[in-house]
Short mmCIF file of C-alpha atoms in Angstrom, two decimals:
data_model
loop_
_atom_site.label_atom_id
_atom_site.label_comp_id
_atom_site.label_asym_id
_atom_site.label_seq_id
_atom_site.Cartn_x
_atom_site.Cartn_y
_atom_site.Cartn_z
CA MET A 1 0.00 0.00 0.00
CA ALA A 2 2.91 2.33 0.70
CA THR A 3 4.14 1.66 -2.81
CA LEU A 4 0.73 2.56 -4.15
CA PHE A 5 0.83 5.95 -2.44
CA GLN A 6 4.37 6.62 -3.67
CA VAL A 7 3.28 5.92 -7.22
CA LEU A 8 0.22 8.17 -7.00
CA GLY A 9 1.94 11.19 -5.50
CA ALA A 10 5.22 12.56 -4.27
CA VAL A 11 5.91 14.65 -1.20
CA THR A 12 5.11 18.28 -1.88
CA SER A 13 6.82 21.36 -0.50
CA PHE A 14 6.33 22.15 3.16
CA SER A 15 4.42 25.17 4.42
CA VAL A 16 5.01 27.41 7.41
CA SER A 17 2.60 27.16 10.31
CA ASN A 18 1.30 29.89 12.55
CA SER A 19 1.17 29.91 16.34
CA ASN A 20 -2.02 27.84 16.36
CA GLY A 21 -0.46 24.98 14.46
CA TYR A 22 -2.40 25.69 11.26
CA LEU A 23 -0.65 25.86 7.93
CA LEU A 24 -0.69 29.31 6.42
CA PRO A 25 -2.25 29.02 2.93
CA SER A 26 -0.09 30.15 0.05
CA GLN A 27 -3.11 31.74 -1.62
CA ARG A 28 -6.34 32.99 -0.11
CA SER A 29 -9.40 31.03 -1.15
CA ILE A 30 -12.00 32.77 -3.28
CA SER A 31 -14.48 34.14 -0.76
CA GLU A 32 -18.26 34.20 -1.42
CA ARG A 33 -20.51 35.66 0.62
CA LYS A 34 -38.69 13.89 9.44
CA ALA A 35 -41.13 14.60 6.98
CA SER A 36 -42.20 12.43 4.06
CA ILE A 37 -40.96 15.04 1.58
CA PHE A 38 -37.20 15.02 1.21
CA VAL A 39 -36.66 16.87 -2.08
CA VAL A 40 -37.08 20.54 -1.31
CA ARG A 41 -35.51 23.88 -2.03
CA SER A 42 -33.45 25.93 0.35
CA ASP A 43 -35.93 28.82 0.40
CA ALA A 44 -39.09 29.14 2.50
CA ARG A 45 -40.50 25.91 1.15
CA VAL A 46 -37.97 23.96 3.15
CA SER A 47 -40.35 24.03 6.09
CA GLN A 48 -42.16 21.13 4.51
CA VAL A 49 -39.19 18.92 5.31
CA LEU A 50 -38.49 20.11 8.82
CA ASN A 51 -41.98 20.44 10.22
CA THR A 52 -42.05 17.00 11.83
CA GLY A 53 -43.83 18.19 14.93
CA ALA A 54 -46.99 19.74 13.55
CA ARG A 55 -48.79 19.72 16.85
CA LYS A 56 -46.06 21.76 18.54
CA ASN A 57 -45.53 24.12 15.62
CA GLU A 58 -49.15 24.65 14.60
CA LEU A 59 -49.09 28.19 15.98
CA LEU A 60 -46.17 29.14 13.78
CA ILE A 61 -46.96 31.38 10.83
CA THR A 62 -45.60 29.66 7.73
CA ASN A 63 -46.58 32.11 5.00
CA ALA A 64 -44.78 35.19 6.28
CA VAL A 65 -41.75 36.79 4.70
CA ALA A 66 -38.67 35.56 6.58
CA THR A 67 -36.02 37.26 4.48
CA LYS A 68 -35.32 40.76 3.36
CA GLU A 69 -35.01 41.70 -0.25
CA ASN A 70 -31.56 41.00 -1.72
CA SER A 71 -30.62 38.78 1.23
CA SER A 72 -28.47 35.69 0.64
CA ALA A 73 -31.37 33.44 1.64
CA ALA A 74 -33.52 34.59 -1.26
CA SER A 75 -34.55 32.05 -3.87
CA THR A 76 -32.07 31.59 -6.70
CA SER A 77 -34.50 29.84 -9.05
CA SER A 78 -34.43 32.72 -11.53
CA LYS A 79 -30.64 32.99 -11.58
CA PRO A 80 -28.33 31.25 -14.04
CA GLY A 81 -26.75 27.97 -13.04
CA HIS A 82 -27.92 24.44 -12.47
CA GLU A 83 -29.99 22.78 -9.76
CA LEU A 84 -28.44 20.10 -7.59
CA LEU A 85 -29.33 18.20 -4.47
CA LEU A 86 -26.87 18.67 -1.64
CA PHE A 87 -25.28 15.24 -2.04
CA GLU A 88 -24.91 15.91 -5.77
CA ALA A 89 -23.22 19.23 -5.03
CA LEU A 90 -20.74 17.45 -2.77
CA ARG A 91 -20.04 14.95 -5.52
CA GLU A 92 -19.66 17.67 -8.14
CA GLY A 93 -17.12 19.50 -6.00
CA LEU A 94 -15.27 16.27 -5.33
CA GLU A 95 -15.23 15.31 -8.99
CA GLU A 96 -13.99 18.72 -10.08
CA GLU A 97 -11.11 18.54 -7.63
CA MET A 98 -10.21 15.00 -8.74
CA ASP A 99 -10.15 16.23 -12.34
CA ARG A 100 -8.01 19.22 -11.39
CA ASP A 101 -5.52 17.46 -9.11
CA PRO A 102 -4.42 13.83 -9.64
CA SER A 103 -3.26 13.61 -6.01
CA VAL A 104 -6.87 13.76 -4.76
CA CYS A 105 -8.22 10.34 -3.83
CA VAL A 106 -11.17 8.88 -1.91
CA MET A 107 -11.28 6.03 0.57
CA GLY A 108 -13.88 4.51 2.85
CA GLU A 109 -16.48 1.81 3.18
CA ASP A 110 -18.54 1.26 0.00
CA VAL A 111 -17.29 4.48 -1.63
CA GLY A 112 -16.29 2.62 -4.80
CA HIS A 113 -18.71 1.04 -7.25
CA TYR A 114 -21.55 1.16 -4.73
CA GLY A 115 -21.16 4.93 -4.67
CA GLY A 116 -21.21 5.50 -0.93
CA SER A 117 -24.07 5.11 1.53
CA TYR A 118 -25.53 8.47 0.47
CA LYS A 119 -24.19 8.35 -3.12
CA VAL A 120 -21.70 11.19 -2.68
CA SER A 121 -19.06 9.19 -4.57
CA LYS A 122 -21.43 7.59 -7.11
CA GLY A 123 -19.74 7.07 -10.48
CA LEU A 124 -16.30 8.20 -9.36
CA ALA A 125 -14.81 4.69 -9.28
CA THR A 126 -15.86 4.11 -12.90
CA LYS A 127 -14.32 7.42 -13.97
CA PHE A 128 -11.13 7.47 -11.91
CA GLY A 129 -10.47 3.80 -11.19
CA ASP A 130 -10.08 1.69 -8.08
CA LEU A 131 -6.69 3.17 -7.16
CA ARG A 132 -8.14 6.66 -6.62
CA VAL A 133 -11.52 5.56 -5.24
CA LEU A 134 -10.60 2.86 -2.77
CA ASP A 135 -13.12 0.60 -1.06
CA THR A 136 -11.91 -0.29 2.42
CA PRO A 137 -12.80 -2.93 5.00
CA ILE A 138 -15.02 -1.98 7.94
CA ALA A 139 -12.06 -0.71 9.95
CA GLU A 140 -12.28 3.03 10.57
CA ASN A 141 -9.12 3.23 12.69
CA SER A 142 -7.12 1.49 9.96
CA PHE A 143 -8.27 3.34 6.86
CA THR A 144 -8.26 6.73 8.61
CA GLY A 145 -4.64 6.08 9.58
CA MET A 146 -3.93 4.99 6.01
CA GLY A 147 -5.41 8.25 4.77
CA ILE A 148 -3.21 10.25 7.14
CA GLY A 149 -0.17 8.34 5.90
CA ALA A 150 -1.22 9.03 2.32
CA ALA A 151 -1.46 12.75 3.11
CA MET A 152 2.05 12.67 4.58
CA THR A 153 3.39 11.29 1.28
CA GLY A 154 1.84 14.02 -0.85
CA LEU A 155 -1.68 12.85 -1.64
CA ARG A 156 -4.90 14.69 -0.76
CA PRO A 157 -7.20 11.94 0.52
CA ILE A 158 -10.88 12.31 1.34
CA VAL A 159 -11.84 9.80 4.03
CA GLU A 160 -15.56 9.07 4.27
CA GLY A 161 -17.03 7.84 7.50
CA MET A 162 -20.18 5.93 6.58
CA ASN A 163 -21.64 7.55 9.69
CA MET A 164 -19.98 10.15 11.87
CA GLY A 165 -20.51 7.95 14.92
CA PHE A 166 -18.20 5.36 13.43
CA LEU A 167 -15.33 7.85 13.40
CA LEU A 168 -15.09 7.50 17.16
CA LEU A 169 -13.25 4.27 16.33
CA ALA A 170 -10.65 6.42 14.59
CA PHE A 171 -10.41 9.07 17.30
CA ASN A 172 -6.83 8.16 18.18
CA GLN A 173 -5.73 8.59 14.57
CA ILE A 174 -7.56 11.89 14.18
CA SER A 175 -6.31 13.31 17.48
CA ASN A 176 -2.78 11.99 17.97
CA ASN A 177 -1.79 11.86 14.31
CA CYS A 178 -4.01 13.93 12.06
CA GLY A 179 -4.07 17.01 14.26
CA MET A 180 -0.55 16.89 15.66
CA LEU A 181 1.90 15.50 13.10
CA HIS A 182 2.53 18.82 11.39
CA TYR A 183 3.52 20.32 14.73
CA THR A 184 5.36 17.36 16.24
CA SER A 185 7.38 16.88 13.05
CA GLY A 186 8.56 20.47 13.22
CA GLY A 187 6.73 21.26 9.99
CA GLN A 188 8.31 18.40 8.05
CA PHE A 189 4.91 16.90 7.27
CA LYS A 190 1.64 18.46 6.31
CA ILE A 191 -1.63 16.55 6.52
CA PRO A 192 -3.95 17.77 3.72
CA ILE A 193 -6.77 15.35 4.49
CA VAL A 194 -10.54 15.78 4.47
CA ILE A 195 -12.60 13.65 6.84
CA ARG A 196 -16.29 13.81 6.02
CA GLY A 197 -19.55 11.97 6.54
CA PRO A 198 -23.18 12.16 7.64
CA GLY A 199 -24.46 12.70 11.14
CA GLY A 200 -27.28 14.36 13.02
CA VAL A 201 -30.76 13.59 14.26
CA GLY A 202 -33.94 13.17 12.28
CA ARG A 203 -34.41 9.83 10.57
CA GLN A 204 -35.00 7.49 13.50
CA LEU A 205 -31.56 5.94 13.15
CA GLY A 206 -31.15 5.25 16.85
CA ALA A 207 -28.63 6.58 19.33
CA GLU A 208 -25.45 5.22 17.75
CA HIS A 209 -26.33 6.51 14.28
CA SER A 210 -27.57 9.94 15.35
CA GLN A 211 -24.33 11.32 16.75
CA ARG A 212 -23.32 14.98 16.56
CA LEU A 213 -19.56 14.81 17.01
CA GLU A 214 -18.67 18.46 16.58
CA SER A 215 -18.06 18.83 20.31
CA TYR A 216 -15.88 15.72 20.37
CA PHE A 217 -13.41 17.04 17.80
CA GLN A 218 -13.40 20.77 18.50
CA SER A 219 -10.74 20.55 21.20
CA ILE A 220 -8.14 18.83 18.97
CA PRO A 221 -5.35 21.29 18.08
CA GLY A 222 -4.52 21.61 14.40
CA ILE A 223 -7.94 20.51 13.10
CA GLN A 224 -10.35 22.75 11.19
CA MET A 225 -14.10 22.00 11.20
CA VAL A 226 -16.84 23.18 8.85
CA ALA A 227 -20.52 22.26 8.51
CA CYS A 228 -22.42 22.55 5.24
CA SER A 229 -26.10 23.48 5.14
CA THR A 230 -26.94 24.21 1.48
CA PRO A 231 -25.88 22.70 -1.86
CA TYR A 232 -24.04 25.96 -2.61
CA ASN A 233 -21.87 25.97 0.48
CA ALA A 234 -21.53 22.17 0.43
CA LYS A 235 -19.73 22.31 -2.91
CA GLY A 236 -17.72 25.41 -2.04
CA LEU A 237 -16.60 24.06 1.32
CA MET A 238 -15.75 20.65 -0.16
CA LYS A 239 -13.45 22.23 -2.74
CA ALA A 240 -11.86 24.52 -0.16
CA ALA A 241 -11.30 21.64 2.27
CA ILE A 242 -9.59 19.53 -0.41
CA ARG A 243 -7.27 22.38 -1.35
CA SER A 244 -6.38 23.21 2.25
CA ASP A 245 -3.05 22.04 3.65
CA ASN A 246 -4.72 21.60 7.04
CA PRO A 247 -6.74 18.54 8.09
CA VAL A 248 -10.41 19.45 7.74
CA ILE A 249 -13.48 17.69 9.14
CA LEU A 250 -16.57 18.36 7.01
CA PHE A 251 -19.83 17.71 8.85
CA GLU A 252 -22.89 16.80 6.77
CA HIS A 253 -26.46 16.19 7.95
CA VAL A 254 -28.52 13.19 6.87
CA LEU A 255 -31.69 15.30 6.56
CA LEU A 256 -30.10 17.82 4.21
CA TYR A 257 -28.71 15.50 1.53
CA ASN A 258 -31.81 15.90 -0.65
CA LEU A 259 -32.08 19.66 -0.24
CA LYS A 260 -32.20 21.27 -3.70
CA GLU A 261 -30.73 24.61 -4.78
CA ARG A 262 -29.49 26.34 -7.91
CA ILE A 263 -25.73 26.84 -7.87
CA PRO A 264 -23.44 28.68 -10.32
CA ASP A 265 -22.10 26.98 -13.42
CA GLU A 266 -18.72 28.66 -13.00
CA GLU A 267 -16.18 27.41 -10.49
CA TYR A 268 -16.20 28.87 -6.99
CA VAL A 269 -14.41 28.09 -3.72
CA LEU A 270 -15.57 29.29 -0.32
CA SER A 271 -13.46 30.28 2.67
CA LEU A 272 -13.16 27.71 5.43
CA GLU A 273 -13.13 30.46 8.05
CA GLU A 274 -16.09 32.66 7.15
CA ALA A 275 -19.66 32.66 8.41
CA GLU A 276 -22.62 33.33 6.11
CA MET A 277 -25.07 36.17 6.66
CA VAL A 278 -28.37 34.41 5.95
CA ARG A 279 -30.72 37.21 6.96
CA PRO A 280 -29.72 40.74 8.03
CA GLY A 281 -31.65 42.13 10.99
CA GLU A 282 -31.60 44.60 13.85
CA HIS A 283 -33.08 43.13 17.03
CA VAL A 284 -31.28 39.88 17.81
CA THR A 285 -28.37 37.86 16.44
CA ILE A 286 -29.26 34.20 15.92
CA LEU A 287 -26.19 32.01 15.39
CA THR A 288 -26.74 28.53 14.01
CA TYR A 289 -25.43 25.95 11.55
CA SER A 290 -26.34 22.79 9.62
CA ARG A 291 -29.97 21.60 9.92
CA MET A 292 -30.86 24.13 12.61
CA ARG A 293 -30.46 26.88 10.01
CA TYR A 294 -33.84 25.83 8.62
CA HIS A 295 -35.52 25.60 12.00
CA VAL A 296 -34.31 29.14 12.64
CA MET A 297 -35.59 30.41 9.29
CA GLN A 298 -38.96 28.77 9.91
CA ALA A 299 -39.15 30.51 13.27
CA ALA A 300 -38.08 33.78 11.64
CA LYS A 301 -41.34 33.86 9.66
CA THR A 302 -43.32 34.02 12.88
CA LEU A 303 -40.91 36.48 14.48
CA VAL A 304 -41.24 38.92 11.58
CA ASN A 305 -45.02 38.90 11.92
CA LYS A 306 -44.66 39.53 15.64
CA GLY A 307 -42.59 42.63 14.93
CA TYR A 308 -39.10 41.28 15.49
CA ASP A 309 -36.24 41.68 13.05
CA PRO A 310 -33.81 38.78 13.65
CA GLU A 311 -30.36 38.63 12.10
CA VAL A 312 -29.54 35.03 11.17
CA ILE A 313 -25.94 33.88 10.72
CA ASP A 314 -24.88 30.42 9.63
CA ILE A 315 -21.55 30.21 11.43
CA ARG A 316 -20.45 27.44 9.01
CA SER A 317 -16.89 27.45 10.33
CA LEU A 318 -17.03 25.54 13.61
CA LYS A 319 -13.31 25.88 14.22
CA PRO A 320 -12.13 28.59 14.11
CA PHE A 321 -15.17 30.82 14.62
CA ASP A 322 -15.59 33.84 12.35
CA LEU A 323 -15.52 36.35 15.19
CA PHE A 324 -15.33 39.26 12.75
CA THR A 325 -18.80 38.59 11.30
CA ILE A 326 -20.21 37.48 14.64
CA GLY A 327 -18.75 40.46 16.49
CA ASN A 328 -20.11 43.03 14.05
CA SER A 329 -23.56 41.51 14.42
CA VAL A 330 -23.39 41.53 18.23
CA LYS A 331 -22.34 45.17 18.20
CA LYS A 332 -25.44 45.96 16.12
CA THR A 333 -28.15 43.88 17.84
CA HIS A 334 -26.80 43.57 21.41
CA HIS A 335 -28.69 40.28 21.85
CA VAL A 336 -27.48 36.77 21.00
CA LEU A 337 -29.35 33.50 20.62
CA ILE A 338 -27.41 30.34 19.69
CA VAL A 339 -29.36 27.45 18.16
CA GLU A 340 -27.57 24.15 17.67
CA GLU A 341 -28.22 20.44 17.36
CA CYS A 342 -25.07 19.63 19.30
CA MET A 343 -25.27 18.62 22.95
CA ARG A 344 -25.61 21.37 25.52
CA THR A 345 -22.78 20.23 27.77
CA GLY A 346 -19.48 21.05 26.13
CA GLY A 347 -21.08 21.68 22.74
CA ILE A 348 -20.33 24.21 20.00
CA GLY A 349 -22.77 26.59 21.67
CA ALA A 350 -20.81 26.49 24.91
CA SER A 351 -17.58 27.35 23.10
CA LEU A 352 -19.29 30.06 21.08
CA THR A 353 -20.82 31.56 24.23
CA ALA A 354 -17.38 31.69 25.85
CA ALA A 355 -15.83 33.34 22.77
CA ILE A 356 -18.54 36.01 22.54
CA THR A 357 -18.44 36.72 26.26
CA GLU A 358 -14.68 37.04 26.21
CA ASN A 359 -14.57 39.35 23.18
CA PHE A 360 -17.88 41.24 23.03
CA ASN A 361 -19.36 41.19 26.51
CA ASP A 362 -19.51 45.00 26.71
CA TYR A 363 -21.88 45.09 23.74
CA LEU A 364 -24.44 42.69 25.21
CA ASP A 365 -27.66 44.05 26.73
CA ALA A 366 -28.75 40.62 27.97
CA PRO A 367 -27.15 37.27 28.75
CA ILE A 368 -26.50 34.96 25.79
CA VAL A 369 -29.21 32.30 25.36
CA CYS A 370 -28.24 28.90 23.96
CA LEU A 371 -30.77 26.34 22.69
CA SER A 372 -29.17 22.90 22.33
CA SER A 373 -30.13 19.26 22.13
CA GLN A 374 -30.86 17.50 25.38
CA ASP A 375 -28.03 15.58 27.02
CA VAL A 376 -29.60 12.18 26.37
CA PRO A 377 -28.92 9.39 23.87
CA THR A 378 -31.15 9.99 20.85
CA PRO A 379 -34.27 7.81 21.13
CA TYR A 380 -35.39 5.65 18.23
CA ALA A 381 -39.08 6.55 18.53
CA GLY A 382 -39.85 9.51 16.26
CA THR A 383 -41.90 11.45 18.80
CA LEU A 384 -39.21 11.10 21.46
CA GLU A 385 -36.45 11.86 18.97
CA GLU A 386 -38.20 15.11 18.10
CA TRP A 387 -38.34 16.15 21.76
CA THR A 388 -34.55 15.93 22.09
CA VAL A 389 -33.76 18.63 19.51
CA VAL A 390 -34.69 22.30 19.27
CA GLN A 391 -37.97 23.08 17.49
CA PRO A 392 -38.98 26.38 15.80
CA SER A 393 -41.57 27.20 18.46
CA GLN A 394 -38.84 27.15 21.11
CA ILE A 395 -36.78 29.59 19.05
CA VAL A 396 -39.71 32.00 18.82
CA THR A 397 -40.24 31.86 22.58
CA ALA A 398 -36.54 32.38 23.28
CA VAL A 399 -36.37 35.49 21.08
CA GLU A 400 -39.46 36.98 22.69
CA GLN A 401 -38.02 36.50 26.16
CA LEU A 402 -34.56 37.73 25.14
CA CYS A 403 -35.85 40.93 23.58
CA LYS A 404 -38.19 41.95 26.40
#
C-alpha cells in the first residue's frame, strides 16, 4: 500500500505554520458571501421537510416573509446555473477537484462502485479507477490512519465515515496523528486530508447513528471543522477543504442530503473560516449551523409577523469561529441567541458563548441564550427523537423572552 501511495503522489513542499499549528495558505481562497418530503428547495418551502412536529408548531406562521429583499437566503430559481441536491453538489465539488488534481483520492467503506451510503461518490470509481476511489474494510481506525499516511506522502485523501458515529473508532488517529503531526514533526509533514460523513438527528436511526460529534473534535489542536447546510456551500466548502493544507473535518447532515438549490455553473471556492449572513436584521443575532439553520428560518417567519427583526448567521466554520462577522452583528443587535443540534454540555454553543463573552461582553444588553439538544442518547421513537432537539416554536419563545 505504501508503494501505491508513492506511485500516485510525491511529497510536496512544506508550508510554514502559525502559532495555532495551522498551515498558512499560500493563496487565499475565493471568498463568497422527518417529513415524508425530502426533495425541497433551500428557500421558504424547506419548512415542509423540517416540520415534523406539527402539533407543537401549529401556531407558527408559515406564510410570512422571513427574508429581506436582496438577502443571501432569497430564492435563486431565476438565476443562471444548475440545480443540484446537496449530495450531488458534494459529488460535483469532489469530482472537479479529482479532475483538477491527480493527487486527490477517496477512501472509505462502499465508496467505490456502490457509490457511498448516500451516493456522494457515485460514479467516481468508474471514472477514476479503483486506485483513486478505494473501497476499504469496515475498519475506521485502519483506513483513517492509512489516509493520514497518504497525506504525509503528498496525496490529498478524502476519508468518508459511513456515519460520523463510526469515526469514534478512529479518534486516536484523528487526534494523535491527524491534528498533531505537522507540529510534532517540526513542519516536516503536512496533513492535507478531508474527513467527512453524515451525522445528526432526524431519521430514526437510533442513538449510535444519530451522533453529533462536533463537540468531540473541537478541542483537537490543528484541526479545522466546517458544517455545510446548502448545496451551494456544500460544494464550495468541499473544494476549499480539499485544497487546504490543514486537516479538515466536514460535517454533513442526513436530513439535508436531498435539499435542492441552484448553484453557479462557474467554479467557486468558499473560505473555510467565514460565516454566512443568511438574513440581516436589527433586534437579535441568531447564530446557528447545519440543519438548525432551517428551523431558525422557519421561526423567523413568525418572528417577523410579531414585529421582530432577527439577524440570522450560519456560522459554518465551527473551528475557528468567524468572530469578525459574529462580532459586528453583536455590536449591532446587542442580543445573541445560539441554536444548535449539538449537545448542551461542552457543545459548540458552549464554546461560542465563551468566545462572545470574552470578546464582546460589553456590547451585550442581555445574557446569551443557547438552545441545544438535550443531554440524552437519541431515542429511536420519532416522537421522542423530536423532543430531544430544538424546534422552531422554542426559538420564537426564546427570542421573545430575550428581547423583552
